[in-house]
Structure formats: structure tokens, C-alpha cells
Short mmCIF file of C-alpha atoms and ligand atoms in Angstrom, two decimals:
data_model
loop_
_atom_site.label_atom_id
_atom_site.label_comp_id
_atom_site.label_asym_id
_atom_site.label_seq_id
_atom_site.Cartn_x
_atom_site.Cartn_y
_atom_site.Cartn_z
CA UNK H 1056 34.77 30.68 -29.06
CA UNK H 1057 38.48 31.01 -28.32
CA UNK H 1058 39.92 33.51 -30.51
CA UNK H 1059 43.50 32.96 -31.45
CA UNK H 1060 45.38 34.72 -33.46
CA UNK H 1061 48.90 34.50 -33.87
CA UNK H 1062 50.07 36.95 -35.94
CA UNK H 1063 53.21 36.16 -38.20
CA UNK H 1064 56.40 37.33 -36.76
CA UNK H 1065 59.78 37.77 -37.42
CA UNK H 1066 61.25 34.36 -36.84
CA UNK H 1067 63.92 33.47 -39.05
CA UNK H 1068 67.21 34.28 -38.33
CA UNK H 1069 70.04 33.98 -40.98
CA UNK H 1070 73.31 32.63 -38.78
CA UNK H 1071 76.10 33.88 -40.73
CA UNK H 1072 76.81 36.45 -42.79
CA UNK H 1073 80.77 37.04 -42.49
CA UNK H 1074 81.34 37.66 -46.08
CA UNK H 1075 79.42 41.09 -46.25
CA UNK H 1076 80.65 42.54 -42.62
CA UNK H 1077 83.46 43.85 -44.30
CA UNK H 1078 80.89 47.28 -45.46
CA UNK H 1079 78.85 49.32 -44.03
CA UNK H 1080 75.36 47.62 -42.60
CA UNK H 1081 71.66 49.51 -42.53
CA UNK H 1082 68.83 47.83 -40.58
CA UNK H 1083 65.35 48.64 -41.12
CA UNK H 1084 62.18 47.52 -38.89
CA UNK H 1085 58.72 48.06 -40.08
CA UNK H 1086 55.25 46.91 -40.76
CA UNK H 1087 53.62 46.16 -43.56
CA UNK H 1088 51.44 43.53 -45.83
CA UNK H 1089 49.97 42.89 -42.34
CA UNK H 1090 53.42 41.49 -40.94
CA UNK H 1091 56.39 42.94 -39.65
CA UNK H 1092 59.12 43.71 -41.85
CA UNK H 1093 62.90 43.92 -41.07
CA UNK H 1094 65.94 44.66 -43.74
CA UNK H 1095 69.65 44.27 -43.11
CA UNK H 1096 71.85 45.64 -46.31
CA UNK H 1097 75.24 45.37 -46.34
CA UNK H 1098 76.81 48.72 -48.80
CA UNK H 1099 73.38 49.71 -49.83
CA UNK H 1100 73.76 53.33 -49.26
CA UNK H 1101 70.93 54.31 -47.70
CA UNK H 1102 69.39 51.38 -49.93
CA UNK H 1103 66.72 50.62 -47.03
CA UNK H 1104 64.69 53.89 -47.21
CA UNK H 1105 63.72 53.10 -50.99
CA UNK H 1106 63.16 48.77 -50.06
CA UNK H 1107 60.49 50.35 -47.37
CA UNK H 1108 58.86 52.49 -49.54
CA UNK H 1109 58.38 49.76 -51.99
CA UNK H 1110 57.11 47.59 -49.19
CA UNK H 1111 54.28 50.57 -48.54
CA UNK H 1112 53.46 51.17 -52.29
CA UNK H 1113 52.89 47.15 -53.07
CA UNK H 1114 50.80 47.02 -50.06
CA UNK H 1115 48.49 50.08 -50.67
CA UNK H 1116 48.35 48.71 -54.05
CA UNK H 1117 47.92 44.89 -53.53
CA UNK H 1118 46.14 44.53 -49.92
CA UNK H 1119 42.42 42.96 -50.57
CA UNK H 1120 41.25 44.87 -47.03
CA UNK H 1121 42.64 48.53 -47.56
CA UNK H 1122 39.73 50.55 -49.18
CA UNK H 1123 42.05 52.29 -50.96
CA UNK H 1124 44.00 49.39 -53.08
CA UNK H 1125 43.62 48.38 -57.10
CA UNK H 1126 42.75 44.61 -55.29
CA UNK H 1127 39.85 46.43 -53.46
CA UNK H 1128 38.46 48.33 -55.83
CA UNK H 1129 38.17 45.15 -57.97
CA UNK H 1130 36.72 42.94 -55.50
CA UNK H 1131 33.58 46.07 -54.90
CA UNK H 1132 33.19 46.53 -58.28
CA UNK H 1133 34.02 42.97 -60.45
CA UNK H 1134 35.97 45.14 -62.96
CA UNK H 1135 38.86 47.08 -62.76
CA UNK H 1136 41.78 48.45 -65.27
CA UNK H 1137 45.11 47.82 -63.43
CA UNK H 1138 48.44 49.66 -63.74
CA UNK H 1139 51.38 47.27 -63.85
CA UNK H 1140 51.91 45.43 -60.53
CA UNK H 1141 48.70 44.37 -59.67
CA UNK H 1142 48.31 43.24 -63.28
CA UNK H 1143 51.81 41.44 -63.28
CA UNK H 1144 50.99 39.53 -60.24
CA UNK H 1145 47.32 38.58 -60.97
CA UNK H 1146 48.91 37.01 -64.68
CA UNK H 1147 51.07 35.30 -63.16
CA UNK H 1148 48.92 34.12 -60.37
CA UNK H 1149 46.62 32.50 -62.96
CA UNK H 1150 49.54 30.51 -64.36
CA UNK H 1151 50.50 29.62 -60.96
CA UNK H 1152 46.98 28.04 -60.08
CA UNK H 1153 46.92 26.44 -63.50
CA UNK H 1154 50.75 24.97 -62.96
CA UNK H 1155 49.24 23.98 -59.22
CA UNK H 1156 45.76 22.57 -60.07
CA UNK H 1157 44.39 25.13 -58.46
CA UNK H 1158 45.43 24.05 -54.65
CA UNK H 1159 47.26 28.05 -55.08
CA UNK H 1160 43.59 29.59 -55.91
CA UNK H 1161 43.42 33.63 -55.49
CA UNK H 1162 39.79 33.42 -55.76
CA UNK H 1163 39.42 31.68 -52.07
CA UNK H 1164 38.98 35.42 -50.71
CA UNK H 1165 35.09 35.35 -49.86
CA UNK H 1166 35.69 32.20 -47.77
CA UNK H 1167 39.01 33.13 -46.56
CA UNK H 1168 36.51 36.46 -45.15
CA UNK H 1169 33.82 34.05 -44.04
CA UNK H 1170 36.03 32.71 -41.22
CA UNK H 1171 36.53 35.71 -40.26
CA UNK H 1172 39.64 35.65 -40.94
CA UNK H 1173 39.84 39.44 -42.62
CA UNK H 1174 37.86 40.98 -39.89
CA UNK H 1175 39.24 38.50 -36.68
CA UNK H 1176 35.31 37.49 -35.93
CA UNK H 1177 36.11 34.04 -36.54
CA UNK H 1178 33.49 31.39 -36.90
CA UNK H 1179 32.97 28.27 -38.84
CA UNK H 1180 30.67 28.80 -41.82
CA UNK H 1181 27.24 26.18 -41.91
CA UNK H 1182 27.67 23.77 -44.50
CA UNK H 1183 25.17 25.47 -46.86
CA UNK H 1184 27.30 28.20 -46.62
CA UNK H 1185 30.91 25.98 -47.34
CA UNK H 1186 28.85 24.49 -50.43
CA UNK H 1187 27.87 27.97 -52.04
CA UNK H 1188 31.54 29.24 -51.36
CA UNK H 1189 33.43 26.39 -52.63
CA UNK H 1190 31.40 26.60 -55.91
CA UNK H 1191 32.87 29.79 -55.93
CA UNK H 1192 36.47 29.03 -55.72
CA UNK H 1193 37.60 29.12 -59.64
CA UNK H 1194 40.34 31.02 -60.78
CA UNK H 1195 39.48 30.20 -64.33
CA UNK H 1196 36.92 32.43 -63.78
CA UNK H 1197 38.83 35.68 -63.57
CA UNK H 1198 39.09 37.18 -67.14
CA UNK H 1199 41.76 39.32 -68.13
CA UNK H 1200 42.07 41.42 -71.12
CA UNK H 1201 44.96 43.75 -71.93
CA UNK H 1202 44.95 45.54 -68.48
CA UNK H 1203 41.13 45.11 -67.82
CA UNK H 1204 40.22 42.23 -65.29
CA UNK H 1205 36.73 40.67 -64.77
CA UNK H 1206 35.11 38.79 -62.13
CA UNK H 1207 32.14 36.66 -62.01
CA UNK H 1208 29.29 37.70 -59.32
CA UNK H 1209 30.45 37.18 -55.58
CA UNK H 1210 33.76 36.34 -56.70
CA UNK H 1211 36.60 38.48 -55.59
CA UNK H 1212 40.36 37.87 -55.05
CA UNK H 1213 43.43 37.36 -52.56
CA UNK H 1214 46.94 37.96 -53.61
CA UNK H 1215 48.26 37.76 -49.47
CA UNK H 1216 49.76 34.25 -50.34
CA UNK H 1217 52.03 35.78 -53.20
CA UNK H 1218 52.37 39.69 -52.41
CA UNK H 1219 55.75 39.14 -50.25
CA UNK H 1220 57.19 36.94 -52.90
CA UNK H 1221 56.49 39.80 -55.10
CA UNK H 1222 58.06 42.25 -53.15
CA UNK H 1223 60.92 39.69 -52.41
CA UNK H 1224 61.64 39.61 -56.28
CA UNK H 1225 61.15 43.32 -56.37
CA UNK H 1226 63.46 44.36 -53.69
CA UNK H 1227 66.08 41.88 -55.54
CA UNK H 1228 65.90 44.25 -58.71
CA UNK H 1229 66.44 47.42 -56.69
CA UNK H 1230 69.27 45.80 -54.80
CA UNK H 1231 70.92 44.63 -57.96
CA UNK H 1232 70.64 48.36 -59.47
CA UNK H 1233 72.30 49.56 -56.58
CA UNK H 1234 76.09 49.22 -54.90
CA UNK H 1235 74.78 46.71 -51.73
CA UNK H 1236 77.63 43.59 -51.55
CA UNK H 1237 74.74 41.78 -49.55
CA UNK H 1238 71.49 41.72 -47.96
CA UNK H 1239 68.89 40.09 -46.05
CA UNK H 1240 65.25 40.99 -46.20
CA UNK H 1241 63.09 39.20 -43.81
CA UNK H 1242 59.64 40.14 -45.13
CA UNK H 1243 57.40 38.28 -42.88
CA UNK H 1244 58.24 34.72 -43.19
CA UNK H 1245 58.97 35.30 -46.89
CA UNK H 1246 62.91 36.11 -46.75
CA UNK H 1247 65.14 37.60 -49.65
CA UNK H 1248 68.63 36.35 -49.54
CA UNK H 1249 71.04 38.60 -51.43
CA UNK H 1250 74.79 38.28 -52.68
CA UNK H 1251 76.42 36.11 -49.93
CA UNK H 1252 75.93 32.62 -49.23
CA UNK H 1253 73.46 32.56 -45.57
CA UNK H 1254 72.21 29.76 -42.94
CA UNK H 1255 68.99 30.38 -41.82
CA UNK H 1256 66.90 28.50 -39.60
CA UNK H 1257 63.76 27.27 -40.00
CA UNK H 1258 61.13 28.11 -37.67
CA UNK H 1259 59.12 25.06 -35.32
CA UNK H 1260 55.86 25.49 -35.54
CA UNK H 1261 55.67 23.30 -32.53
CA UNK H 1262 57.49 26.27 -31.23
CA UNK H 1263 57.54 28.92 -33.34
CA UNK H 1264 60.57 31.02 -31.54
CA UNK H 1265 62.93 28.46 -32.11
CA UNK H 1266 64.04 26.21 -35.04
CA UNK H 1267 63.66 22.88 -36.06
CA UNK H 1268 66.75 23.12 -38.31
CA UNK H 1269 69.25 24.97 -40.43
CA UNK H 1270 69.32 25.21 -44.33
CA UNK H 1271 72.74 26.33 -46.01
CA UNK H 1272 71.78 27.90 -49.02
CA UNK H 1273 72.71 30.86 -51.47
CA UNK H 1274 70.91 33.53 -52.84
CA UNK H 1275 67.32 33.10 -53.69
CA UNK H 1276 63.94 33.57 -51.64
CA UNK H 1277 63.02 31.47 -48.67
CA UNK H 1278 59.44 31.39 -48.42
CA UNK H 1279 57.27 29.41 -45.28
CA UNK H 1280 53.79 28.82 -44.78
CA UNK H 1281 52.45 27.58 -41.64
CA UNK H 1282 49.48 26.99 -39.83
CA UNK H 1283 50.81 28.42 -36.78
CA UNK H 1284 51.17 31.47 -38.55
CA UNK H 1285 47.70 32.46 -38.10
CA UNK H 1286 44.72 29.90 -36.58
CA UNK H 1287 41.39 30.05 -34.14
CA UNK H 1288 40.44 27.29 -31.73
CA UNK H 1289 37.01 26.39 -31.51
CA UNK H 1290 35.70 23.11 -29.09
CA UNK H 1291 39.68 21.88 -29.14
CA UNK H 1292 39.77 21.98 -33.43
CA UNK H 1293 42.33 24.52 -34.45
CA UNK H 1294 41.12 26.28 -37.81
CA UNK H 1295 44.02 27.39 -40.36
CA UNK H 1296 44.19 30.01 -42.32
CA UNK H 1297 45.09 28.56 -45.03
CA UNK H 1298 41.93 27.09 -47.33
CA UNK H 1299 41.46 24.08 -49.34
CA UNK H 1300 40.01 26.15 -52.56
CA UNK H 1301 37.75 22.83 -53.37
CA UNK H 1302 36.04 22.73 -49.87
CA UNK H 1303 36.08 26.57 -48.53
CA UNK H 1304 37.41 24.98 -45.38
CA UNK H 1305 40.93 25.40 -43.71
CA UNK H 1306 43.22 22.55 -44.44
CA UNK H 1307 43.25 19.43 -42.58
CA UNK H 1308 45.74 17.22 -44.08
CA UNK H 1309 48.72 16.79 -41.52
CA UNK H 1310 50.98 19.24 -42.91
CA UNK H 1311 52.82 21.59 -40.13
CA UNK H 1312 54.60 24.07 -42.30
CA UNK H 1313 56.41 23.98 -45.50
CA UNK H 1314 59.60 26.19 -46.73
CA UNK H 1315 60.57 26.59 -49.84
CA UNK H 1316 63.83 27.84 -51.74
CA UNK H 1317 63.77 29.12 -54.83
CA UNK H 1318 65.44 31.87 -56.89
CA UNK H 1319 61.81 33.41 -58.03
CA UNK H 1320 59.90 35.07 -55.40
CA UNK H 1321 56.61 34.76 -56.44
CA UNK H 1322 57.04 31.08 -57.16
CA UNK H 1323 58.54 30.29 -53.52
CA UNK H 1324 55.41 32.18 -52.07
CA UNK H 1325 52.83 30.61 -54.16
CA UNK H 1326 54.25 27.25 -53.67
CA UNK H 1327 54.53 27.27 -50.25
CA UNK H 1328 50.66 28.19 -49.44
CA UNK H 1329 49.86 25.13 -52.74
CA UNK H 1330 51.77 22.84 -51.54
CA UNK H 1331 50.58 23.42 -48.05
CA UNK H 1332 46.94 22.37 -49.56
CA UNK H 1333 48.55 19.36 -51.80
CA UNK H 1334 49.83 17.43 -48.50
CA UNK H 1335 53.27 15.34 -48.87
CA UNK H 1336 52.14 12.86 -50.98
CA UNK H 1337 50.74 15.43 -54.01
CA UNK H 1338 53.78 17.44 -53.18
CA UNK H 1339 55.92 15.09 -53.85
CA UNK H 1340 54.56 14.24 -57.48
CA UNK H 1341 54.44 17.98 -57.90
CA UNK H 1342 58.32 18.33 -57.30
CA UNK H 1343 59.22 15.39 -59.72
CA UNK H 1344 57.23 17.25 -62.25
CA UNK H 1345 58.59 20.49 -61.82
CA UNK H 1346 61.94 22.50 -61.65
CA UNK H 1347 63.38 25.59 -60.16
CA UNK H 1348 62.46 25.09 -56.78
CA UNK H 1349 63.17 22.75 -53.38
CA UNK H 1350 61.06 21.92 -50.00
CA UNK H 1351 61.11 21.27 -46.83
CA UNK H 1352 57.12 19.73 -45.35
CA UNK H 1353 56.92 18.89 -41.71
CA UNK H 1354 53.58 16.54 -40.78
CA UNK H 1355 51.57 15.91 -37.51
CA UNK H 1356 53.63 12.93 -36.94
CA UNK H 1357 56.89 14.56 -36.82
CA UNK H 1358 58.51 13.71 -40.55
CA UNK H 1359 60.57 15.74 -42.40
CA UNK H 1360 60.55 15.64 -46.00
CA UNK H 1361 63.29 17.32 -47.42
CA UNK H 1362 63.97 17.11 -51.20
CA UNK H 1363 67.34 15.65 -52.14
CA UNK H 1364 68.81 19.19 -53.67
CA UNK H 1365 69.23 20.88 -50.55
CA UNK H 1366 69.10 17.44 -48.37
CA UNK H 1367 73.17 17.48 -47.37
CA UNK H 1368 72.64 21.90 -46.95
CA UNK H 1369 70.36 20.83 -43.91
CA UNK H 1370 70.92 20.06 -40.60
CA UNK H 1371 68.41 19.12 -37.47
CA UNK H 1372 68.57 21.39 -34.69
CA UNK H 1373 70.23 20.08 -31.61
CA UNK H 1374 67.60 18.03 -29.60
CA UNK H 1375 65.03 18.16 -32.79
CA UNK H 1376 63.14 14.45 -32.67
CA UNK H 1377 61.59 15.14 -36.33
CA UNK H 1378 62.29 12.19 -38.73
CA UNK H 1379 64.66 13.15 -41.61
CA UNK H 1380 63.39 11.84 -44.96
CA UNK H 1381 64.92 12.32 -48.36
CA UNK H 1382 62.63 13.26 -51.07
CA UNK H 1383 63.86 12.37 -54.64
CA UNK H 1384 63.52 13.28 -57.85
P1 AMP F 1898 50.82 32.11 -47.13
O1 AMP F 1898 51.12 32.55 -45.75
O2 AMP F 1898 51.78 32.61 -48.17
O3 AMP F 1898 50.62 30.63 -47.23
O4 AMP F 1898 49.44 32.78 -47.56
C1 AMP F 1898 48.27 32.49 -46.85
C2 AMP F 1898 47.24 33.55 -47.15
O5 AMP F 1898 46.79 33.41 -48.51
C3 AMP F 1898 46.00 33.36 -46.28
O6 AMP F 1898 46.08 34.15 -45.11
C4 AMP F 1898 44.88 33.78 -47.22
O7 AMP F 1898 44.75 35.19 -47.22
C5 AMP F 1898 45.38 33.33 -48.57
N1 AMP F 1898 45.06 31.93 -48.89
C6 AMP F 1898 44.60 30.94 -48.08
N2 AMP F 1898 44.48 29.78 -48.73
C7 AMP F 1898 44.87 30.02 -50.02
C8 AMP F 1898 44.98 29.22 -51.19
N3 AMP F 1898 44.68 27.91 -51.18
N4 AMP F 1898 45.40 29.82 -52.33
C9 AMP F 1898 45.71 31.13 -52.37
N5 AMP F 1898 45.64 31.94 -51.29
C10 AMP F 1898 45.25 31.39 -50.12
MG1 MG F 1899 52.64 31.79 -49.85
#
């Protein structure tokens, strides 16, 4: 079995940020929530210190792998009491996968493990297997009650495709409380975008150092799930990491890599990864049905979707064949 992995990197790049150069700019590079993590803050202060530690504490915290999390203690055990992040996100996770139809499922965990994709052993499951694990894919069947949370047998539960958008929305609150004119937080494909007005390219993943285009936008989070983010290669098949919670396996439906823009973290995270699994032509009834956020889907045969909101703030990269198509309301 070929084992690739390609580990999510830093590969956004924000083109302009001329209105905050007039203060004082902090960088920060680090790792964490499996990713690496890099902050520029414009007035903060020493702002960055504090943003990394909070990067640290939601990881420790959230992280389904670390032995020492909330998440983990759950999964072992089926019943935990939470303090307040790990509860916050898990609430609002369920209202997420209820709002989604569950394509954004937390509960896809024990297959997301059974591909190995946890542990880097990948292999591709028997169908027996698939079956059992799929039945086990059901977020309505995580029970919470005041700050108590229940799972059913062999169920157990992934927050990795909502965690940065978390922290993204987090980070926002501490860089509101403190003097920083402007900031941006690239958090491992999940990027905060923070009192200035920024360009940012969006990454290829037919080539996932450069761009396929720009998107003008203001503050908000920028959020991007791709396959090439993180895949194995068995027999010339590429397997995603990214699951289809009503099959177990890793989605097959031509999409390439969505981004979305929102102004709430969690909800550009969470909709990146369930839109992902809805394909362009679900995703499309899901944005006419919804508010508060916008898209950008690339498919296998080189279309662009891009939803009319942000259509005219995006431009093609220079030499970028991809097929421009409006999306509307
Ligand atoms: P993202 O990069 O935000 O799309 O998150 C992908 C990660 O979330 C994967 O690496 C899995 O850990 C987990 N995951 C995979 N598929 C799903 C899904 N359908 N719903 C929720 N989490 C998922
Ligand atoms: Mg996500």
C-alpha cells in the first residue's frame, strides 16, 4: 500500500494588508491541532503569546487522540461531565449536523480511525466492517444533559472538522478585548481575518503551493477543506479523509476543495467539511436555504462554483483554466 500523507500546511497567503502597516507587527509560528499555526497582529502588544496559548489549551482540551483531552476521556469511557469549551462546541456541533442533515456528523470518529487515518496505518475497511460502522454514524445519538454527555456503545466523537473554527472565533474575542488595529491568523487552512479589509488566495489542490484564485473580502473566517489536505493511495484510488457519515467511506463525489467565508468560525469550519460531503448540487440547495455564509466548490472537471455574494470579490489566477460559474440565490 502506498502511504500518503500530506499533511495540511500553511498555504494561504493574504496579499495585502497596507491599512495595518502603519503599527507595530508580531509574527508567531507554531504547531498545533495537528497543523501548523502562524499569527501576524498588527498593535497587539505582545497579543500573540496569549492567541498561542489558547491554541495549546483548545487542543489539549478538544484533540480526540491526546490521552489527556475532555474528547478522549469521553470517547474511553461513553460519559463524561465537560467544562465549558468542549461542551460549547459539542452543542453546537449537534445543531450543526441537524442544520446539515448530518453530512457534518462528529460521530464518524471510529471509521475516520478505521482507515487509519488517526494512527497513519491506512487500509480500506471490508465491507462487513463499512456496514457495522456506518450504522454507527448518528449524531442524534449523543445525549447531552446540563454538562453531562452520553454516548451509545462503540460510538465516540471527532470535533477536528470544527476545533480551528472554534479557535478562529476565539482568538477574534481576545483580539477584540485587546488594542490590535489588525490581524491575520492562519490556523491551518482555517484563517481569521481581523480589522482590515485582506486578499487571500485560495489554495489549488491540483497544486497545493499555489492558488487557483484571489477572494477580496473583509473580516470574517476563511475556512477550506480539501482532499489534498490529507489522502492514501491504494491500487491508483486515492482515499480522503474526509467521510461520507452514511457509508463510513471517504467521499467520492467530484468535489476538489471547498472555501468558505463567513463571519462565525465554527460555522465556516463545519460547513466546509458538510458541504464537502453534500457535492455541488446539495450545496447549492443548502446555500439558497441558508444565510450568513458564501462558497467557493471546485470539481474533478475543473468548475468553479462561486456563490453570487462574493462572485465580483474573486478573481482567477493568471493562467487558471477552471470554469467560473455563478451560484445564485
Ligand atoms: P476539515 O478539514 O475541517 O474538513 O475536517 C476534516 C476532519 O474532520 C477529518 O480529518 C476527520 O477527522 C473529521 N471528519 C471527516 N469527515 C467528517 C464529517 N463528515 N463530519 C465531521 N467530521 C468529519
Ligand atoms: Mg471543517
Amino acid at each position: 500500500m502506498k502511504k500518503t500523507t500530506c499533511i495540511l500546511l500553511c498555504i494561504w497567503m493574504v496579499l495585502s494588508l497596507t491599512s495595518c502597516k502603519n503599527t507595530a507587527e508580531e509574527t508567531a509560528s507554531f504547531e498545533a491541532m495537528d497543523t501548523v499555526m502562524s499569527l501576524k497582529v498588527y498593535g497587539g502588544d505582545g497579543i500573540c503569546g496569549t492567541l498561542e496559548a489558547r491554541a495549546h489549551e483548545l487542543d489539549e482540551l478538544l484533540s480526540s487522540a491526546d490521552t489527556d483531552s475532555e474528547i478522549y476521556r469521553l470517547n474511553k469511557n461513553g460519559t463524561a461531565r465537560l467544562t465549558g469549551d468542549a461542551l460549547t462546541l459539542i452543542n453546537r456541533s449537534l445543531s450543526l449536523s441537524a442544520e446539515t442533515d448530518g453530512s457534518f456528523d462528529m460521530t464518524v470518529y471510529p471509521a475516520v480511525c478505521a482507515w487509519g487515518f488517526i494512527s497513519g496505518n491506512y487500509q480500506i475497511p471490508d465491507g462487513k466492517t463499512l456496514d457495522a460502522l456506518a450504522q454507527n454514524i448518528d449524531y442524534r445519538q449523543v445525549s447531552v444533559n446540563g454538562d453531562s454527555v452520553s454516548l451509545p456503545e462503540n460510538a465516540a466523537i471527532d470535533l477536528g472538522a470544527v476545533a480551528k473554527g472554534y479557535l478562529a472565533d476565539e482568538c477574534a474575542d481576545i483580539l477584540g478585548g485587546s488594542g490590535a488595529s489588525c490581524a491575520v491568523l492562519n490556523l491551518g487552512g482555517t484563517i481569521l481575518l481581523y480589522g482590515a479589509a485582506f486578499k487571500v488566495g485560495v489554495a489549488d489542490p491540483e497544486n497545493p503551493a499555489g492558488y487557483f484564485g484571489y477572494l477580496s473580502c473583509g473580516e470574517g473566517v476563511v475556512a477550506t477543506s480539501g482532499g489534498y489536505e490529507r489522502y492514501f493511495e491504494q491500487d491508483g484510488v486515492r482515499y480522503i479523509h474526509i467521510l461520507d457519515p452514511k457509508t463510513a467511506k471517504p467521499v467520492d463525489n467530484g468535489t476538489l476543495s471547498v472555501t468558505i467565508f463567513s463571519d462565525d468560525g465554527v460555522l465556516s469550519d463545519a460547513l466546509s467539511t458538510a458541504l464537502f460531503v453534500m457535492g455541488i448540487d446539495k450545496a447549492t440547495a443548502y446555500y439558497q436555504n441558508h444565510d450568513g455564509f458564501d462558497f467557493i466548490l471546485l470539481t474533478d472537471d475543473g468548475k468553479l462554483y462561486v456563490t453570487e455574494e462574493i462572485y465580483d470579490r474573486f478573481s482567477l489566477a493568471d493562467g487558471c483554466s477552471y470554469q467560473l460559474k455563478k451560484v445564485k440565490k
